[in-house]
Amino acid sequence: MALGVVVVIAVLCAIWVLRGGADAEPLPGQPLRTLAKAKGLEIGTAVRGDHAKRNRAYRQTIAAQFSTVTPENEMKWEQIEPERGEFEFGPADDIVDRAREAKQKIRGHTLVWHFQLPGWVRELGPRELEAAMRTHIAEVVGHFKGDVGVWDVVNEPVSDRGGLRPSVFARRLGEDFIALAFRLAHRADPDAKLYLNEIGAEGINAKSDRLYEIVSRLKRDGVPIDGVGFQFHANLDGLPDDHVANLQRFAALGLDIAITEADVGVPLPPDGQKLDHQAQIYEQIVRGCLTVTCRSLTFWGFTDSRSWISETQPGMGAATLLTDKLAPKPAFGAVQRALGG
Ligand code: 9MR
């Protein structure tokens, strides 16, 4: 008899674990995706595939709140082609399948980046590197054709002082690697929107000036670029005063604008005042995005339990809209308000 009880409890526990734990508590107000839709905006989040697999409340929140998702790491070169010519699409496919079920769009991140690059790519000479880029882009974009509507084709090509970042791509192939990457991506999926994505180029500064030059040239040369993504990794220092003017000058080139990785890091421990200040900055990000008619606004994660800031910046954290238990922070309400909720 006692054994029977133990078996039943064990089975119930196994079911609990398999379904991914408890359901998400409903969040107050209208979902962000509903509010954003009324403004003609896609609203998204970065997603961790491994966590989505294990955690039901995390999955439910993504499906309920967001209309687009960006795999946070699963489409990066290191993960998707760790050995030359050997592609591992499984983890990214899982995210794509879930997004399809939740009627979400997918932003592909990212094809050509100096970081999270497997060692073998760094060892190639110019010819071989170009050949590897051709294969990588054709295979990856081809695999997700029809599912991934937008690609961050080139990520972070400019250094903070405004030079071309000395990545393996820039050193072997010069600035032309950027145009080449866009042409290859367009060839692999002519319907996908192709973006150049940059970090720290929110305000008018040496970096965004160089970025402006690069994308102006790409446009002039007829390279198939559709948009520029601005990441918006912020903290309580706030946003540069001229961020709207900066985004507007890029929009004036005839390019789509997206905010692609927004978060606002807070010095630990967070308190009410810091979180209210954080909420104001989130609100400014949304309002800025609406002012420049950006196409989409993606947060780089939505729960403090899964954010690169707490994982990589000592003394910083609490960077997202929801607590680690998926409860709303002031920033969540501020984003709802800025979206008209
Ligand atoms: O959030 C990502 C983190 O999980 C990874 O460890 C990290 C590796 O560099 O990349 C993070 O995402 C980055 C994104 O891909 C590009 N822009 C900067 C983001 C934060 O570092």
Tab-separated table of N, CA, C and O in Angstrom, residues 99-212:
chain	number	residue	atom	x	y	z
A	99	ALA	N	7.192	29.239	-31.962
A	99	ALA	CA	6.770	30.553	-32.455
A	99	ALA	C	5.643	30.399	-33.463
A	99	ALA	O	4.681	31.176	-33.466
A	100	ARG	N	5.767	29.384	-34.292
A	100	ARG	CA	4.713	29.154	-35.289
A	100	ARG	C	3.382	28.873	-34.588
A	100	ARG	O	2.353	29.432	-34.943
A	101	GLU	N	3.440	28.025	-33.561
A	101	GLU	CA	2.222	27.701	-32.794
A	101	GLU	C	1.605	28.943	-32.171
A	101	GLU	O	0.385	29.073	-32.087
A	102	ALA	N	2.461	29.853	-31.697
A	102	ALA	CA	1.969	31.062	-31.006
A	102	ALA	C	1.717	32.204	-31.999
A	102	ALA	O	1.497	33.335	-31.576
A	103	LYS	N	1.771	31.880	-33.293
A	103	LYS	CA	1.562	32.893	-34.352
A	103	LYS	C	2.484	34.099	-34.162
A	103	LYS	O	2.046	35.254	-34.176
A	104	GLN	N	3.744	33.787	-33.979
A	104	GLN	CA	4.743	34.841	-33.795
A	104	GLN	C	5.693	34.878	-34.981
A	104	GLN	O	5.968	33.853	-35.599
A	105	LYS	N	6.213	36.064	-35.247
A	105	LYS	CA	7.263	36.193	-36.244
A	105	LYS	C	8.605	35.881	-35.593
A	105	LYS	O	8.730	35.933	-34.374
A	106	ILE	N	9.595	35.605	-36.427
A	106	ILE	CA	10.917	35.263	-35.887
A	106	ILE	C	11.973	36.169	-36.507
A	106	ILE	O	12.018	36.333	-37.733
A	107	ARG	N	12.779	36.770	-35.626
A	107	ARG	CA	13.947	37.528	-36.090
A	107	ARG	C	15.156	36.611	-35.969
A	107	ARG	O	15.450	36.107	-34.888
A	108	GLY	N	15.830	36.391	-37.064
A	108	GLY	CA	17.006	35.506	-37.057
A	108	GLY	C	18.238	36.282	-36.608
A	108	GLY	O	18.533	37.357	-37.115
A	109	HIS	N	18.961	35.710	-35.643
A	109	HIS	CA	20.087	36.417	-35.023
A	109	HIS	C	21.212	35.431	-34.800
A	109	HIS	O	21.022	34.512	-34.026
A	110	THR	N	22.284	35.546	-35.431
A	110	THR	CA	22.734	36.487	-36.425
A	110	THR	C	23.694	35.755	-37.361
A	110	THR	O	24.308	34.767	-36.936
A	111	LEU	N	23.863	36.217	-38.581
A	111	LEU	CA	24.635	35.419	-39.542
A	111	LEU	C	26.137	35.660	-39.450
A	111	LEU	O	26.917	34.717	-39.451
A	112	VAL	N	26.547	36.921	-39.403
A	112	VAL	CA	27.983	37.230	-39.419
A	112	VAL	C	28.302	38.161	-38.250
A	112	VAL	O	27.883	39.319	-38.229
A	113	TRP	N	29.006	37.613	-37.268
A	113	TRP	CA	29.352	38.345	-36.046
A	113	TRP	C	30.739	37.910	-35.609
A	113	TRP	O	31.089	36.741	-35.769
A	114	HIS	N	31.488	38.847	-35.024
A	114	HIS	CA	32.862	38.505	-34.630
A	114	HIS	C	32.898	37.599	-33.402
A	114	HIS	O	33.910	36.984	-33.108
A	115	PHE	N	31.771	37.527	-32.676
A	115	PHE	CA	31.749	36.819	-31.394
A	115	PHE	C	30.938	35.535	-31.535
A	115	PHE	O	30.169	35.385	-32.459
A	116	GLN	N	31.086	34.639	-30.574
A	116	GLN	CA	30.401	33.340	-30.634
A	116	GLN	C	30.599	32.706	-32.007
A	116	GLN	O	29.660	32.240	-32.654
A	117	LEU	N	31.862	32.745	-32.391
A	117	LEU	CA	32.279	32.244	-33.693
A	117	LEU	C	33.146	31.016	-33.409
A	117	LEU	O	34.037	31.094	-32.572
A	118	PRO	N	32.921	29.893	-34.093
A	118	PRO	CA	33.761	28.728	-33.791
A	118	PRO	C	35.214	28.972	-34.199
A	118	PRO	O	35.477	29.718	-35.149
A	119	GLY	N	36.135	28.316	-33.495
A	119	GLY	CA	37.568	28.505	-33.726
A	119	GLY	C	37.960	28.293	-35.178
A	119	GLY	O	38.798	29.027	-35.718
A	120	TRP	N	37.352	27.326	-35.851
A	120	TRP	CA	37.800	26.999	-37.219
A	120	TRP	C	37.603	28.182	-38.172
A	120	TRP	O	38.368	28.349	-39.116
A	121	VAL	N	36.601	29.029	-37.901
A	121	VAL	CA	36.357	30.170	-38.811
A	121	VAL	C	37.513	31.171	-38.699
A	121	VAL	O	37.977	31.725	-39.696
A	122	ARG	N	37.978	31.368	-37.459
A	122	ARG	CA	39.057	32.350	-37.230
A	122	ARG	C	40.357	31.946	-37.914
A	122	ARG	O	41.219	32.778	-38.148
A	123	GLU	N	40.514	30.671	-38.199
A	123	GLU	CA	41.789	30.209	-38.766
A	123	GLU	C	41.836	30.296	-40.285
A	123	GLU	O	42.871	30.039	-40.892
A	124	LEU	N	40.729	30.675	-40.917
A	124	LEU	CA	40.688	30.630	-42.380
A	124	LEU	C	41.337	31.862	-43.010
A	124	LEU	O	41.242	32.962	-42.478
A	125	GLY	N	41.978	31.648	-44.142
A	125	GLY	CA	42.486	32.763	-44.939
A	125	GLY	C	41.346	33.376	-45.739
A	125	GLY	O	40.225	32.853	-45.731
A	126	PRO	N	41.622	34.493	-46.470
A	126	PRO	CA	40.551	35.230	-47.144
A	126	PRO	C	39.655	34.372	-48.040
A	126	PRO	O	38.436	34.427	-47.940
A	127	ARG	N	40.262	33.575	-48.911
A	127	ARG	CA	39.435	32.792	-49.847
A	127	ARG	C	38.537	31.788	-49.155
A	127	ARG	O	37.353	31.640	-49.476
A	128	GLU	N	39.148	31.096	-48.206
A	128	GLU	CA	38.394	30.070	-47.484
A	128	GLU	C	37.319	30.708	-46.605
A	128	GLU	O	36.235	30.162	-46.431
A	129	LEU	N	37.633	31.873	-46.056
A	129	LEU	CA	36.654	32.552	-45.213
A	129	LEU	C	35.442	32.967	-46.050
A	129	LEU	O	34.289	32.796	-45.637
A	130	GLU	N	35.732	33.473	-47.228
A	130	GLU	CA	34.608	33.862	-48.102
A	130	GLU	C	33.776	32.625	-48.469
A	130	GLU	O	32.544	32.653	-48.449
A	131	ALA	N	34.471	31.524	-48.755
A	131	ALA	CA	33.754	30.285	-49.100
A	131	ALA	C	32.899	29.834	-47.909
A	131	ALA	O	31.742	29.412	-48.071
A	132	ALA	N	33.468	29.944	-46.697
A	132	ALA	CA	32.721	29.519	-45.504
A	132	ALA	C	31.497	30.401	-45.290
A	132	ALA	O	30.426	29.922	-44.902
A	133	MET	N	31.661	31.710	-45.546
A	133	MET	CA	30.510	32.623	-45.421
A	133	MET	C	29.419	32.244	-46.419
A	133	MET	O	28.232	32.262	-46.096
A	134	ARG	N	29.848	31.934	-47.629
A	134	ARG	CA	28.855	31.565	-48.659
A	134	ARG	C	28.051	30.354	-48.216
A	134	ARG	O	26.822	30.321	-48.287
A	135	THR	N	28.753	29.324	-47.737
A	135	THR	CA	28.059	28.103	-47.321
A	135	THR	C	27.172	28.376	-46.113
A	135	THR	O	26.003	27.987	-46.072
A	136	HIS	N	27.739	29.073	-45.117
A	136	HIS	CA	27.007	29.307	-43.871
A	136	HIS	C	25.699	30.059	-44.149
A	136	HIS	O	24.620	29.644	-43.703
A	137	ILE	N	25.810	31.139	-44.886
A	137	ILE	CA	24.613	31.966	-45.113
A	137	ILE	C	23.596	31.215	-45.969
A	137	ILE	O	22.400	31.205	-45.661
A	138	ALA	N	24.073	30.539	-47.010
A	138	ALA	CA	23.134	29.808	-47.877
A	138	ALA	C	22.403	28.726	-47.079
A	138	ALA	O	21.179	28.568	-47.184
A	139	GLU	N	23.158	27.989	-46.263
A	139	GLU	CA	22.544	26.874	-45.517
A	139	GLU	C	21.588	27.375	-44.436
A	139	GLU	O	20.483	26.860	-44.281
A	140	VAL	N	22.038	28.357	-43.682
A	140	VAL	CA	21.234	28.795	-42.532
A	140	VAL	C	19.985	29.545	-43.016
A	140	VAL	O	18.864	29.236	-42.609
A	141	VAL	N	20.175	30.497	-43.908
A	141	VAL	CA	19.005	31.250	-44.393
A	141	VAL	C	18.086	30.308	-45.166
A	141	VAL	O	16.858	30.367	-45.041
A	142	GLY	N	18.686	29.416	-45.938
A	142	GLY	CA	17.882	28.449	-46.706
A	142	GLY	C	17.053	27.564	-45.783
A	142	GLY	O	15.872	27.321	-46.031
A	143	HIS	N	17.664	27.103	-44.705
A	143	HIS	CA	16.964	26.204	-43.779
A	143	HIS	C	15.719	26.868	-43.181
A	143	HIS	O	14.676	26.221	-43.019
A	144	PHE	N	15.846	28.150	-42.855
A	144	PHE	CA	14.734	28.829	-42.162
A	144	PHE	C	13.857	29.658	-43.112
A	144	PHE	O	13.020	30.435	-42.646
A	145	LYS	N	14.064	29.471	-44.410
A	145	LYS	CA	13.305	30.230	-45.406
A	145	LYS	C	11.808	30.050	-45.156
A	145	LYS	O	11.325	28.940	-44.964
A	146	GLY	N	11.091	31.154	-45.144
A	146	GLY	CA	9.646	31.065	-44.919
A	146	GLY	C	9.276	31.157	-43.439
A	146	GLY	O	8.153	31.497	-43.102
A	147	ASP	N	10.196	30.834	-42.554
A	147	ASP	CA	9.926	30.937	-41.113
A	147	ASP	C	10.544	32.193	-40.519
A	147	ASP	O	9.912	32.887	-39.724
A	148	VAL	N	11.789	32.436	-40.872
A	148	VAL	CA	12.457	33.634	-40.347
A	148	VAL	C	12.228	34.771	-41.345
A	148	VAL	O	12.697	34.720	-42.480
A	149	GLY	N	11.503	35.773	-40.908
A	149	GLY	CA	11.128	36.864	-41.821
A	149	GLY	C	12.148	37.992	-41.850
A	149	GLY	O	12.175	38.787	-42.787
A	150	VAL	N	12.979	38.064	-40.808
A	150	VAL	CA	13.949	39.152	-40.686
A	150	VAL	C	15.277	38.557	-40.206
A	150	VAL	O	15.287	37.751	-39.269
A	151	TRP	N	16.368	38.959	-40.828
A	151	TRP	CA	17.698	38.498	-40.378
A	151	TRP	C	18.564	39.663	-39.941
A	151	TRP	O	18.630	40.682	-40.642
A	152	ASP	N	19.239	39.503	-38.803
A	152	ASP	CA	20.378	40.360	-38.480
A	152	ASP	C	21.540	39.774	-39.278
A	152	ASP	O	22.198	38.825	-38.831
A	153	VAL	N	21.752	40.326	-40.462
A	153	VAL	CA	22.742	39.711	-41.362
A	153	VAL	C	24.151	39.932	-40.824
A	153	VAL	O	24.952	39.011	-40.721
A	154	VAL	N	24.443	41.169	-40.486
A	154	VAL	CA	25.753	41.495	-39.915
A	154	VAL	C	25.510	42.149	-38.559
A	154	VAL	O	24.671	43.040	-38.438
A	155	ASN	N	26.234	41.683	-37.547
A	155	ASN	CA	26.045	42.185	-36.198
A	155	ASN	C	27.309	42.922	-35.736
A	155	ASN	O	28.415	42.383	-35.848
A	156	GLU	N	27.121	44.144	-35.269
A	156	GLU	CA	28.176	44.898	-34.572
A	156	GLU	C	29.477	45.048	-35.362
A	156	GLU	O	30.559	44.739	-34.849
A	157	PRO	N	29.408	45.555	-36.605
A	157	PRO	CA	30.637	45.664	-37.410
A	157	PRO	C	31.494	46.892	-37.100
A	157	PRO	O	32.598	47.001	-37.631
A	158	VAL	N	30.985	47.816	-36.266
A	158	VAL	CA	31.720	49.061	-36.036
A	158	VAL	C	32.272	49.065	-34.604
A	158	VAL	O	31.603	48.620	-33.669
A	159	SER	N	33.472	49.585	-34.447
A	159	SER	CA	34.040	49.662	-33.090
A	159	SER	C	33.600	50.978	-32.442
A	159	SER	O	33.128	51.894	-33.121
A	160	ASP	N	33.786	51.076	-31.128
A	160	ASP	CA	33.243	52.228	-30.405
A	160	ASP	C	33.805	53.560	-30.894
A	160	ASP	O	33.129	54.576	-30.867
A	161	ARG	N	35.057	53.554	-31.333
A	161	ARG	CA	35.643	54.826	-31.774
A	161	ARG	C	35.287	55.173	-33.206
A	161	ARG	O	35.778	56.159	-33.761
A	162	GLY	N	34.534	54.310	-33.856
A	162	GLY	CA	34.078	54.647	-35.211
A	162	GLY	C	34.870	53.986	-36.315
A	162	GLY	O	34.638	54.228	-37.495
A	163	GLY	N	35.818	53.110	-35.940
A	163	GLY	CA	36.516	52.350	-36.987
A	163	GLY	C	35.725	51.098	-37.334
A	163	GLY	O	34.737	50.772	-36.667
A	164	LEU	N	36.194	50.428	-38.381
A	164	LEU	CA	35.609	49.122	-38.669
A	164	LEU	C	36.162	48.167	-37.605
A	164	LEU	O	37.365	48.156	-37.355
A	165	ARG	N	35.285	47.407	-36.969
A	165	ARG	CA	35.764	46.514	-35.907
A	165	ARG	C	36.735	45.493	-36.518
A	165	ARG	O	36.419	44.887	-37.553
A	166	PRO	N	37.891	45.274	-35.896
A	166	PRO	CA	38.880	44.385	-36.524
A	166	PRO	C	38.545	42.900	-36.336
A	166	PRO	O	39.312	42.135	-35.767
A	167	SER	N	37.375	42.514	-36.813
A	167	SER	CA	36.944	41.114	-36.731
A	167	SER	C	37.728	40.313	-37.764
A	167	SER	O	38.368	40.884	-38.660
A	168	VAL	N	37.631	39.009	-37.684
A	168	VAL	CA	38.295	38.178	-38.687
A	168	VAL	C	37.744	38.513	-40.086
A	168	VAL	O	38.487	38.533	-41.071
A	169	PHE	N	36.481	38.857	-40.161
A	169	PHE	CA	35.871	39.174	-41.466
A	169	PHE	C	36.471	40.456	-42.042
A	169	PHE	O	36.820	40.522	-43.220
A	170	ALA	N	36.567	41.499	-41.185
A	170	ALA	CA	37.093	42.776	-41.658
A	170	ALA	C	38.573	42.645	-42.011
A	170	ALA	O	39.041	43.205	-43.005
A	171	ARG	N	39.316	41.882	-41.201
A	171	ARG	CA	40.765	41.780	-41.444
A	171	ARG	C	41.062	40.999	-42.717
A	171	ARG	O	41.963	41.323	-43.463
A	172	ARG	N	40.277	39.980	-42.990
A	172	ARG	CA	40.566	39.156	-44.182
A	172	ARG	C	39.931	39.714	-45.444
A	172	ARG	O	40.451	39.579	-46.529
A	173	LEU	N	38.741	40.324	-45.308
A	173	LEU	CA	37.981	40.673	-46.523
A	173	LEU	C	37.735	42.179	-46.653
A	173	LEU	O	37.180	42.621	-47.665
A	174	GLY	N	38.134	42.956	-45.640
A	174	GLY	CA	37.864	44.395	-45.692
A	174	GLY	C	36.368	44.668	-45.520
A	174	GLY	O	35.573	43.749	-45.300
A	175	GLU	N	36.008	45.947	-45.651
A	175	GLU	CA	34.617	46.343	-45.408
A	175	GLU	C	33.629	45.635	-46.353
A	175	GLU	O	32.440	45.516	-46.062
A	176	ASP	N	34.145	45.141	-47.486
A	176	ASP	CA	33.264	44.480	-48.463
A	176	ASP	C	32.556	43.249	-47.906
A	176	ASP	O	31.586	42.771	-48.501
A	177	PHE	N	33.038	42.716	-46.767
A	177	PHE	CA	32.363	41.521	-46.227
A	177	PHE	C	30.908	41.841	-45.896
A	177	PHE	O	30.038	40.963	-45.953
A	178	ILE	N	30.642	43.116	-45.588
A	178	ILE	CA	29.273	43.482	-45.190
A	178	ILE	C	28.335	43.358	-46.395
A	178	ILE	O	27.300	42.682	-46.337
A	179	ALA	N	28.736	43.995	-47.500
A	179	ALA	CA	27.896	43.927	-48.713
A	179	ALA	C	27.738	42.480	-49.176
A	179	ALA	O	26.634	42.046	-49.553
A	180	LEU	N	28.839	41.727	-49.099
A	180	LEU	CA	28.788	40.329	-49.532
A	180	LEU	C	27.759	39.554	-48.704
A	180	LEU	O	26.937	38.805	-49.251
A	181	ALA	N	27.785	39.747	-47.392
A	181	ALA	CA	26.856	39.017	-46.519
A	181	ALA	C	25.401	39.335	-46.884
A	181	ALA	O	24.553	38.437	-46.955
A	182	PHE	N	25.120	40.595	-47.139
A	182	PHE	CA	23.733	40.957	-47.500
A	182	PHE	C	23.341	40.335	-48.844
A	182	PHE	O	22.226	39.830	-49.004
A	183	ARG	N	24.259	40.360	-49.795
A	183	ARG	CA	23.918	39.789	-51.117
A	183	ARG	C	23.661	38.291	-51.005
A	183	ARG	O	22.731	37.754	-51.617
A	184	LEU	N	24.467	37.613	-50.209
A	184	LEU	CA	24.299	36.160	-50.041
A	184	LEU	C	22.974	35.853	-49.339
A	184	LEU	O	22.264	34.911	-49.700
A	185	ALA	N	22.648	36.646	-48.323
A	185	ALA	CA	21.402	36.399	-47.586
A	185	ALA	C	20.196	36.633	-48.505
A	185	ALA	O	19.223	35.871	-48.489
A	186	HIS	N	20.291	37.665	-49.327
A	186	HIS	CA	19.186	37.961	-50.244
A	186	HIS	C	19.013	36.838	-51.267
A	186	HIS	O	17.891	36.457	-51.604
A	187	ARG	N	20.155	36.320	-51.712
A	187	ARG	CA	20.078	35.225	-52.683
A	187	ARG	C	19.397	34.005	-52.044
A	187	ARG	O	18.604	33.320	-52.663
A	188	ALA	N	19.693	33.761	-50.783
A	188	ALA	CA	19.150	32.566	-50.117
A	188	ALA	C	17.663	32.716	-49.776
A	188	ALA	O	16.935	31.731	-49.725
A	189	ASP	N	17.218	33.923	-49.513
A	189	ASP	CA	15.793	34.154	-49.256
A	189	ASP	C	15.425	35.582	-49.670
A	189	ASP	O	15.496	36.515	-48.864
A	190	PRO	N	14.981	35.736	-50.921
A	190	PRO	CA	14.687	37.088	-51.420
A	190	PRO	C	13.547	37.766	-50.671
A	190	PRO	O	13.392	38.986	-50.766
A	191	ASP	N	12.745	37.006	-49.919
A	191	ASP	CA	11.616	37.618	-49.205
A	191	ASP	C	11.968	38.084	-47.793
A	191	ASP	O	11.187	38.792	-47.163
A	192	ALA	N	13.103	37.661	-47.272
A	192	ALA	CA	13.449	38.035	-45.888
A	192	ALA	C	13.909	39.487	-45.851
A	192	ALA	O	14.527	39.984	-46.792
A	193	LYS	N	13.568	40.162	-44.765
A	193	LYS	CA	14.053	41.535	-44.541
A	193	LYS	C	15.437	41.445	-43.910
A	193	LYS	O	15.637	40.683	-42.957
A	194	LEU	N	16.344	42.225	-44.438
A	194	LEU	CA	17.743	42.091	-44.033
A	194	LEU	C	18.219	43.334	-43.286
A	194	LEU	O	18.143	44.447	-43.800
A	195	TYR	N	18.742	43.097	-42.083
A	195	TYR	CA	19.138	44.195	-41.196
A	195	TYR	C	20.627	44.150	-40.860
A	195	TYR	O	21.219	43.068	-40.750
A	196	LEU	N	21.157	45.323	-40.641
A	196	LEU	CA	22.452	45.446	-39.978
A	196	LEU	C	22.141	45.845	-38.535
A	196	LEU	O	21.372	46.776	-38.303
A	197	ASN	N	22.705	45.128	-37.566
A	197	ASN	CA	22.358	45.317	-36.158
A	197	ASN	C	23.588	45.851	-35.411
A	197	ASN	O	24.669	45.303	-35.545
A	198	GLU	N	23.421	46.932	-34.650
A	198	GLU	CA	24.594	47.528	-33.992
A	198	GLU	C	24.318	47.812	-32.523
A	198	GLU	O	23.188	48.084	-32.130
A	199	ILE	N	25.375	47.757	-31.738
A	199	ILE	CA	25.312	48.025	-30.290
A	199	ILE	C	25.951	49.388	-30.020
A	199	ILE	O	26.926	49.770	-30.665
A	200	GLY	N	25.388	50.154	-29.101
A	200	GLY	CA	26.025	51.413	-28.684
A	200	GLY	C	25.958	52.503	-29.741
A	200	GLY	O	26.723	53.465	-29.695
A	201	ALA	N	25.037	52.364	-30.678
A	201	ALA	CA	24.895	53.384	-31.733
A	201	ALA	C	23.566	54.110	-31.580
A	201	ALA	O	23.016	54.635	-32.546
A	202	GLU	N	23.042	54.164	-30.349
A	202	GLU	CA	21.717	54.761	-30.134
A	202	GLU	C	21.739	56.269	-30.315
A	202	GLU	O	20.810	56.854	-30.873
A	203	GLY	N	22.804	56.914	-29.790
A	203	GLY	CA	22.898	58.371	-29.919
A	203	GLY	C	23.771	58.750	-31.109
A	203	GLY	O	24.323	57.880	-31.790
A	204	ILE	N	23.894	60.059	-31.338
A	204	ILE	CA	24.772	60.512	-32.422
A	204	ILE	C	26.197	60.550	-31.847
A	204	ILE	O	26.491	61.323	-30.931
A	205	ASN	N	27.035	59.672	-32.352
A	205	ASN	CA	28.414	59.587	-31.856
A	205	ASN	C	29.299	59.012	-32.973
A	205	ASN	O	28.814	58.726	-34.076
A	206	ALA	N	30.572	58.826	-32.661
A	206	ALA	CA	31.510	58.375	-33.703
A	206	ALA	C	31.047	57.045	-34.297
A	206	ALA	O	31.155	56.814	-35.510
A	207	LYS	N	30.498	56.190	-33.441
A	207	LYS	CA	30.080	54.871	-33.920
A	207	LYS	C	28.870	54.971	-34.859
A	207	LYS	O	28.865	54.387	-35.945
A	208	SER	N	27.873	55.732	-34.419
A	208	SER	CA	26.676	55.803	-35.275
A	208	SER	C	26.970	56.594	-36.559
A	208	SER	O	26.360	56.349	-37.598
A	209	ASP	N	27.931	57.559	-36.474
A	209	ASP	CA	28.309	58.273	-37.706
A	209	ASP	C	28.905	57.297	-38.720
A	209	ASP	O	28.588	57.339	-39.911
A	210	ARG	N	29.775	56.408	-38.221
A	210	ARG	CA	30.398	55.439	-39.138
A	210	ARG	C	29.340	54.461	-39.685
A	210	ARG	O	29.333	54.099	-40.863
A	211	LEU	N	28.433	54.082	-38.795
A	211	LEU	CA	27.360	53.179	-39.222
A	211	LEU	C	26.522	53.838	-40.317
A	211	LEU	O	26.151	53.208	-41.318
A	212	TYR	N	26.266	55.123	-40.103
A	212	TYR	CA	25.477	55.893	-41.081
A	212	TYR	C	26.179	55.893	-42.445
A	212	TYR	O	25.549	55.685	-43.482
